[in-house]
Coordinates of C-alpha atoms in Angstrom, one line a residue:
X1 CA -13.9 -36.0 18.1
X2 CA -13.9 -32.8 16.2
X3 CA -16.8 -30.4 16.6
X4 CA -18.8 -30.4 13.3
X5 CA -18.3 -26.6 13.0
X6 CA -14.7 -26.4 12.0
X7 CA -14.6 -22.6 11.6
X8 CA -13.0 -22.4 15.1
X9 CA -9.8 -23.7 13.5
X10 CA -6.9 -21.4 12.4
X11 CA -6.8 -20.5 8.7
X12 CA -3.0 -21.4 8.6
X13 CA -1.6 -24.7 9.9
X14 CA 0.7 -24.5 13.0
X15 CA 3.9 -25.3 11.0
X16 CA 3.2 -22.3 8.7
X17 CA 2.6 -20.1 11.7
X18 CA 6.0 -21.2 13.1
X19 CA 7.5 -20.2 9.7
X20 CA 5.7 -16.9 9.9
X21 CA 7.3 -16.2 13.3
X22 CA 10.7 -16.9 11.8
X23 CA 10.0 -14.4 8.9
X24 CA 9.0 -11.8 11.4
X25 CA 12.2 -12.3 13.4
X26 CA 14.1 -12.1 10.1
X27 CA 12.5 -8.8 9.2
X28 CA 13.4 -7.4 12.6
X29 CA 17.0 -8.6 12.3
X30 CA 17.2 -6.9 8.8
X31 CA 16.3 -3.5 10.2
X32 CA 18.3 -3.9 13.5
X33 CA 21.4 -4.5 11.4
X34 CA 20.7 -1.2 9.6
X35 CA 20.1 0.8 12.8
X36 CA 16.4 1.4 12.1
X37 CA 14.2 1.8 15.2
X38 CA 11.1 -0.4 15.7
X39 CA 8.1 1.6 16.8
X40 CA 4.4 1.0 17.6
X41 CA 1.6 3.4 16.8
X42 CA -2.1 3.4 17.4
X43 CA -4.5 1.2 15.5
X44 CA -7.2 3.9 16.0
X45 CA -6.9 7.6 14.9
X46 CA -8.9 10.7 14.8
X47 CA -8.4 10.8 11.0
X48 CA -8.8 8.1 8.4
X49 CA -7.6 7.6 4.8
X50 CA -9.2 10.1 2.4
X51 CA -8.0 8.1 -0.6
X52 CA -11.1 7.9 -2.8
X53 CA -10.2 4.2 -3.6
X54 CA -9.8 3.0 0.0
X55 CA -12.7 2.3 2.4
X56 CA -12.0 3.0 6.0
X57 CA -13.6 1.3 9.0
X58 CA -14.6 3.4 12.0
X59 CA -16.2 3.1 15.4
X60 CA -17.7 5.2 18.1
X61 CA -15.7 5.5 21.3
X62 CA -15.9 7.2 24.6
X63 CA -12.8 9.4 25.0
X64 CA -11.8 12.3 27.3
X65 CA -13.6 14.6 24.8
X66 CA -16.8 12.5 25.0
X67 CA -18.3 10.3 22.2
X68 CA -16.1 10.5 19.2
X69 CA -15.7 8.7 15.9
X70 CA -12.3 7.0 15.5
X71 CA -10.9 5.4 12.4
X72 CA -9.1 2.1 12.2
X73 CA -6.0 2.9 10.3
X74 CA -5.5 1.8 6.7
X75 CA -1.8 2.5 7.2
X76 CA 0.4 3.7 10.1
X77 CA 1.8 6.5 7.8
X78 CA 0.3 9.5 9.5
X79 CA 1.4 8.4 13.0
X80 CA 4.9 7.4 11.8
X81 CA 5.4 10.7 10.0
X82 CA 4.5 12.5 13.3
X83 CA 7.3 10.6 14.9
X84 CA 9.7 11.6 12.1
X85 CA 8.7 15.3 12.7
X86 CA 9.4 14.8 16.4
X87 CA 13.0 13.6 15.6
X88 CA 12.8 9.8 15.7
X89 CA 15.2 9.2 12.9
X90 CA 14.8 6.1 10.7
X91 CA 11.9 3.9 11.9
X92 CA 10.0 0.7 10.9
X93 CA 6.8 -0.9 12.1
X94 CA 5.0 -4.2 11.8
X95 CA 1.5 -2.7 11.9
X96 CA -2.0 -4.2 12.0
X97 CA -4.1 -2.2 9.4
X98 CA -7.7 -2.4 8.2
X99 CA -9.4 -1.8 4.8
X100 CA -13.1 -2.4 4.3
X101 CA -14.3 -4.5 1.4
X102 CA -10.9 -6.0 0.6
X103 CA -11.4 -9.7 0.7
X104 CA -9.8 -12.3 -1.7
X105 CA -6.8 -14.5 -2.3
X106 CA -4.5 -11.5 -1.8
X107 CA -6.6 -9.4 0.6
X108 CA -8.1 -9.5 4.1
X109 CA -9.9 -6.9 6.0
X110 CA -7.2 -6.9 8.6
X111 CA -3.6 -7.5 7.7
X112 CA 0.0 -6.9 8.5
X113 CA 1.8 -4.0 6.9
X114 CA 5.5 -3.5 7.1
X115 CA 6.2 0.2 6.9
X116 CA 9.5 2.1 7.2
X117 CA 10.9 5.6 6.7
X118 CA 14.4 6.7 6.0
X119 CA 15.2 10.4 6.6
X120 CA 17.9 11.5 4.2
X121 CA 17.8 8.4 2.1
X122 CA 17.4 8.9 -1.7
X123 CA 14.5 7.5 -3.7
X124 CA 16.8 5.1 -5.6
X125 CA 18.5 3.9 -2.4
X126 CA 15.1 3.1 -0.9
X127 CA 14.2 1.1 -4.0
X128 CA 17.4 -0.9 -3.5
X129 CA 16.7 -1.5 0.2
X130 CA 13.2 -2.6 -0.5
X131 CA 14.5 -5.2 -3.0
X132 CA 17.1 -6.3 -0.5
X133 CA 14.4 -6.9 2.1
X134 CA 12.3 -8.9 -0.3
X135 CA 15.3 -11.1 -1.3
X136 CA 16.1 -11.4 2.4
X137 CA 12.7 -12.9 3.2
X138 CA 12.4 -15.0 0.0
X139 CA 16.0 -16.2 0.6
X140 CA 16.6 -15.7 -3.2
X141 CA 18.4 -13.3 -5.3
X142 CA 16.5 -12.1 -8.4
X143 CA 17.3 -9.8 -11.3
X144 CA 15.9 -6.3 -10.8
X145 CA 14.1 -4.4 -13.7
X146 CA 12.9 -0.9 -13.5
X147 CA 10.1 0.5 -15.7
X148 CA 8.2 3.7 -16.1
X149 CA 4.4 3.3 -15.6
X150 CA 3.8 5.1 -18.9
X151 CA 6.0 2.7 -20.9
X152 CA 4.3 -0.4 -19.4
X153 CA 0.9 0.9 -20.4
X154 CA 2.0 1.7 -23.9
X155 CA 3.5 -1.8 -24.2
X156 CA 0.7 -3.9 -22.6
X157 CA -2.4 -1.8 -23.0
X158 CA -1.6 0.1 -26.2
X159 CA -2.6 3.5 -24.7
X160 CA -0.6 6.4 -23.2
X161 CA -2.0 6.7 -19.6
X162 CA -1.0 10.3 -19.4
X163 CA -2.5 11.6 -22.6
X164 CA -5.3 9.2 -23.6
X165 CA -8.7 10.6 -23.5
X166 CA -11.2 9.5 -20.8
X167 CA -13.4 8.1 -23.5
X168 CA -10.6 6.0 -24.8
X169 CA -9.8 4.6 -21.3
X170 CA -13.5 3.9 -20.7
X171 CA -13.8 2.0 -24.0
X172 CA -10.7 0.0 -23.1
X173 CA -12.1 -1.0 -19.7
X174 CA -15.7 -1.8 -20.9
X175 CA -14.8 -5.4 -22.2
X176 CA -13.5 -6.3 -18.8
X177 CA -16.8 -5.2 -17.2
X178 CA -19.1 -6.6 -19.9
X179 CA -20.8 -3.2 -20.1
X180 CA -20.0 0.5 -20.8
X181 CA -18.7 2.6 -17.9
X182 CA -19.5 6.3 -18.6
X183 CA -19.3 7.2 -14.9
X184 CA -15.8 5.8 -14.4
X185 CA -13.0 8.2 -13.5
X186 CA -9.7 8.3 -15.2
X187 CA -7.9 6.8 -12.2
X188 CA -10.5 4.0 -11.8
X189 CA -9.9 3.0 -15.5
X190 CA -6.2 3.1 -15.1
X191 CA -6.3 1.0 -11.9
X192 CA -8.4 -1.7 -13.6
X193 CA -6.2 -1.8 -16.6
X194 CA -3.1 -2.0 -14.4
X195 CA -4.6 -4.9 -12.5
X196 CA -5.9 -6.9 -15.6
X197 CA -3.5 -6.1 -18.4
X198 CA -0.2 -5.0 -16.9
X199 CA 0.3 -6.6 -13.5
X200 CA 0.1 -10.3 -14.8
X201 CA 3.3 -9.6 -16.8
X202 CA 5.3 -8.2 -13.8
X203 CA 7.7 -10.0 -11.5
X204 CA 8.0 -13.2 -13.5
X205 CA 11.4 -14.5 -12.5
X206 CA 12.5 -10.9 -11.6
X207 CA 11.8 -8.1 -9.2
X208 CA 10.0 -5.5 -11.3
X209 CA 10.0 -1.9 -10.0
X210 CA 7.4 0.5 -11.5
X211 CA 8.0 4.2 -11.2
X212 CA 6.6 7.6 -12.4
X213 CA 2.9 6.9 -11.7
X214 CA 0.4 9.6 -12.9
X215 CA 0.5 12.7 -10.7
X216 CA -3.2 12.0 -9.8
X217 CA -2.0 8.9 -8.0
X218 CA 0.7 10.6 -6.0
X219 CA -1.2 10.2 -2.7
X220 CA 1.3 11.4 -0.1
X221 CA 4.3 11.5 -2.5
X222 CA 6.0 14.4 -4.1
X223 CA 5.6 15.0 -7.9
X224 CA 8.2 15.7 -10.6
X225 CA 8.4 16.2 -14.4
X226 CA 9.2 13.1 -16.5
X227 CA 11.6 13.5 -19.5
X228 CA 8.6 14.7 -21.7
X229 CA 7.6 17.4 -19.2
X230 CA 4.6 15.6 -17.8
X231 CA 3.9 15.7 -14.1
X232 CA 4.3 12.3 -12.5
X233 CA 4.4 11.0 -8.9
X234 CA 7.7 10.3 -7.2
X235 CA 6.5 6.9 -6.3
X236 CA 7.4 3.3 -6.9
X237 CA 5.7 -0.1 -6.6
X238 CA 7.5 -3.5 -6.5
X239 CA 6.1 -6.7 -8.1
X240 CA 7.1 -10.3 -7.6
X241 CA 5.3 -13.1 -9.4
X242 CA 2.6 -10.8 -10.6
X243 CA 1.8 -9.6 -7.1
X244 CA 2.3 -6.0 -5.9
X245 CA 4.3 -6.2 -2.7
X246 CA 5.5 -2.7 -1.9
X247 CA 4.5 1.0 -2.5
X248 CA 7.2 3.6 -1.8
X249 CA 7.3 7.4 -1.9
X250 CA 9.6 10.3 -1.9
X251 CA 7.5 11.8 0.9
X252 CA 5.6 15.0 0.5
X253 CA 6.7 17.4 3.2
X254 CA 4.7 20.5 2.2
X255 CA 1.8 21.1 4.6
X256 CA -0.1 23.4 2.3
X257 CA 0.1 20.9 -0.6
X258 CA -1.0 18.1 1.7
X259 CA -4.0 20.0 2.9
X260 CA -5.0 20.7 -0.7
X261 CA -4.7 17.0 -1.6
X262 CA -6.9 16.0 1.3
X263 CA -9.5 18.6 0.1
X264 CA -9.3 17.2 -3.4
X265 CA -9.7 13.7 -2.1
X266 CA -12.9 14.7 -0.3
X267 CA -14.3 16.3 -3.5
X268 CA -13.6 13.1 -5.4
X269 CA -15.2 11.0 -2.7
X270 CA -18.3 13.1 -2.9
X271 CA -18.4 12.8 -6.7
X272 CA -18.1 9.0 -6.3
X273 CA -20.7 8.8 -3.6
X274 CA -18.2 7.5 -1.1
X275 CA -18.6 8.3 2.6
X276 CA -16.8 11.2 4.0
X277 CA -13.7 10.5 6.1
X278 CA -12.1 12.8 8.5
X279 CA -8.7 13.9 7.2
X280 CA -5.6 13.5 9.4
X281 CA -5.2 17.1 10.7
X282 CA -2.4 15.9 13.1
X283 CA -0.3 15.0 10.1
X284 CA -0.8 18.4 8.6
X285 CA 0.3 20.0 11.9
X286 CA 3.4 17.8 11.9
X287 CA 4.2 18.9 8.4
X288 CA 3.8 22.5 9.4
X289 CA 6.2 21.9 12.3
X290 CA 8.7 20.4 9.8
X291 CA 9.2 16.9 8.5
X292 CA 12.8 16.1 7.4
X293 CA 13.2 15.1 3.8
X294 CA 12.5 11.3 3.8
X295 CA 11.6 8.3 1.7
X296 CA 9.2 5.7 2.9
X297 CA 7.7 2.4 1.9
X298 CA 4.7 0.2 2.8
X299 CA 5.0 -3.6 2.1
X300 CA 2.2 -6.2 2.4
X301 CA 4.0 -8.6 4.7
X302 CA 1.3 -11.4 4.5
X303 CA 1.7 -11.4 0.7
X304 CA 5.5 -11.6 1.0
X305 CA 5.3 -14.5 3.5
X306 CA 2.7 -16.2 1.2
X307 CA 5.3 -16.1 -1.6
X308 CA 8.1 -17.3 0.7
X309 CA 6.1 -20.2 1.9
X310 CA 4.7 -21.1 -1.6
X311 CA 1.1 -20.6 -0.6
X312 CA -1.8 -19.5 -2.8
X313 CA -3.7 -17.2 -0.5
X314 CA -2.8 -14.7 2.3
X315 CA -5.2 -16.6 4.6
X316 CA -2.9 -19.6 4.4
X317 CA -0.3 -17.6 6.3
X318 CA -2.6 -15.9 8.8
X319 CA -3.7 -17.4 12.1
X320 CA -7.3 -16.3 11.5
X321 CA -8.6 -14.7 8.3
X322 CA -11.8 -12.5 8.3
X323 CA -14.3 -15.4 7.9
X324 CA -12.8 -17.1 10.9
X325 CA -12.1 -14.1 13.2

């Protein structure tokens, strides 16, 4: 007889977990065939993500240096770039990562991120490899369409995201919130409009690739000038069935610029009232040592498996989601 409290049960059924194991093996085979080394890096780090729109989890731990605050990683990016600087060559990882406050049909506090780096590979080649990997897991070939972020906003939102005033963006966001939002930043407005008015149109029967994000959203990517001379991020995202699956960069390798971006993130976090997060100083040191020119991408593997298995929620393909952990 079942215990009346059924929360002990897995969130995914056992047959789905068998399918998940097959997908993981398939991903590993994909990279093995391409000579990409699988690595493992720490879940804990002395630095967390300074991204103003990400919330890191941390804990106090006893280390050789005494009591220290360590951060559960939102991405293995910093550690993997340190391996690149040490001469690892192309690498990939199936990493457990953590983001506070992210719970929903497509989110879980703890999830699996597939991340890989390709020294010497071009931005366009990495886009192609990312689409190849998605098709490999979905076992389906799809048309591929590439769009500039700016053009998508002009088409679906009716605003130019690079030149519209902050007041115009706040006015456009207000109906979604049911109230005015005078304290919202430019990027907060753009993120909401992207989620509600652009993303639903993407990846419908195709793989949609979005490029040339605003420079303010470059994170750890390089920037370049678009055809109109505006600074944009050398970054892409990939969408299938309205779901963002992958986020790729032409990686920033300038230590000075990276330090300045961390400092700018901290200023924005303070302005937003977000808690301070220790920046990844080891990453800056690795960049100072010398990171080879590289492109890299992070892909939400639970979301991809969810699509491959025809499920509605990422919890349907996880052994235990956050409510059951």
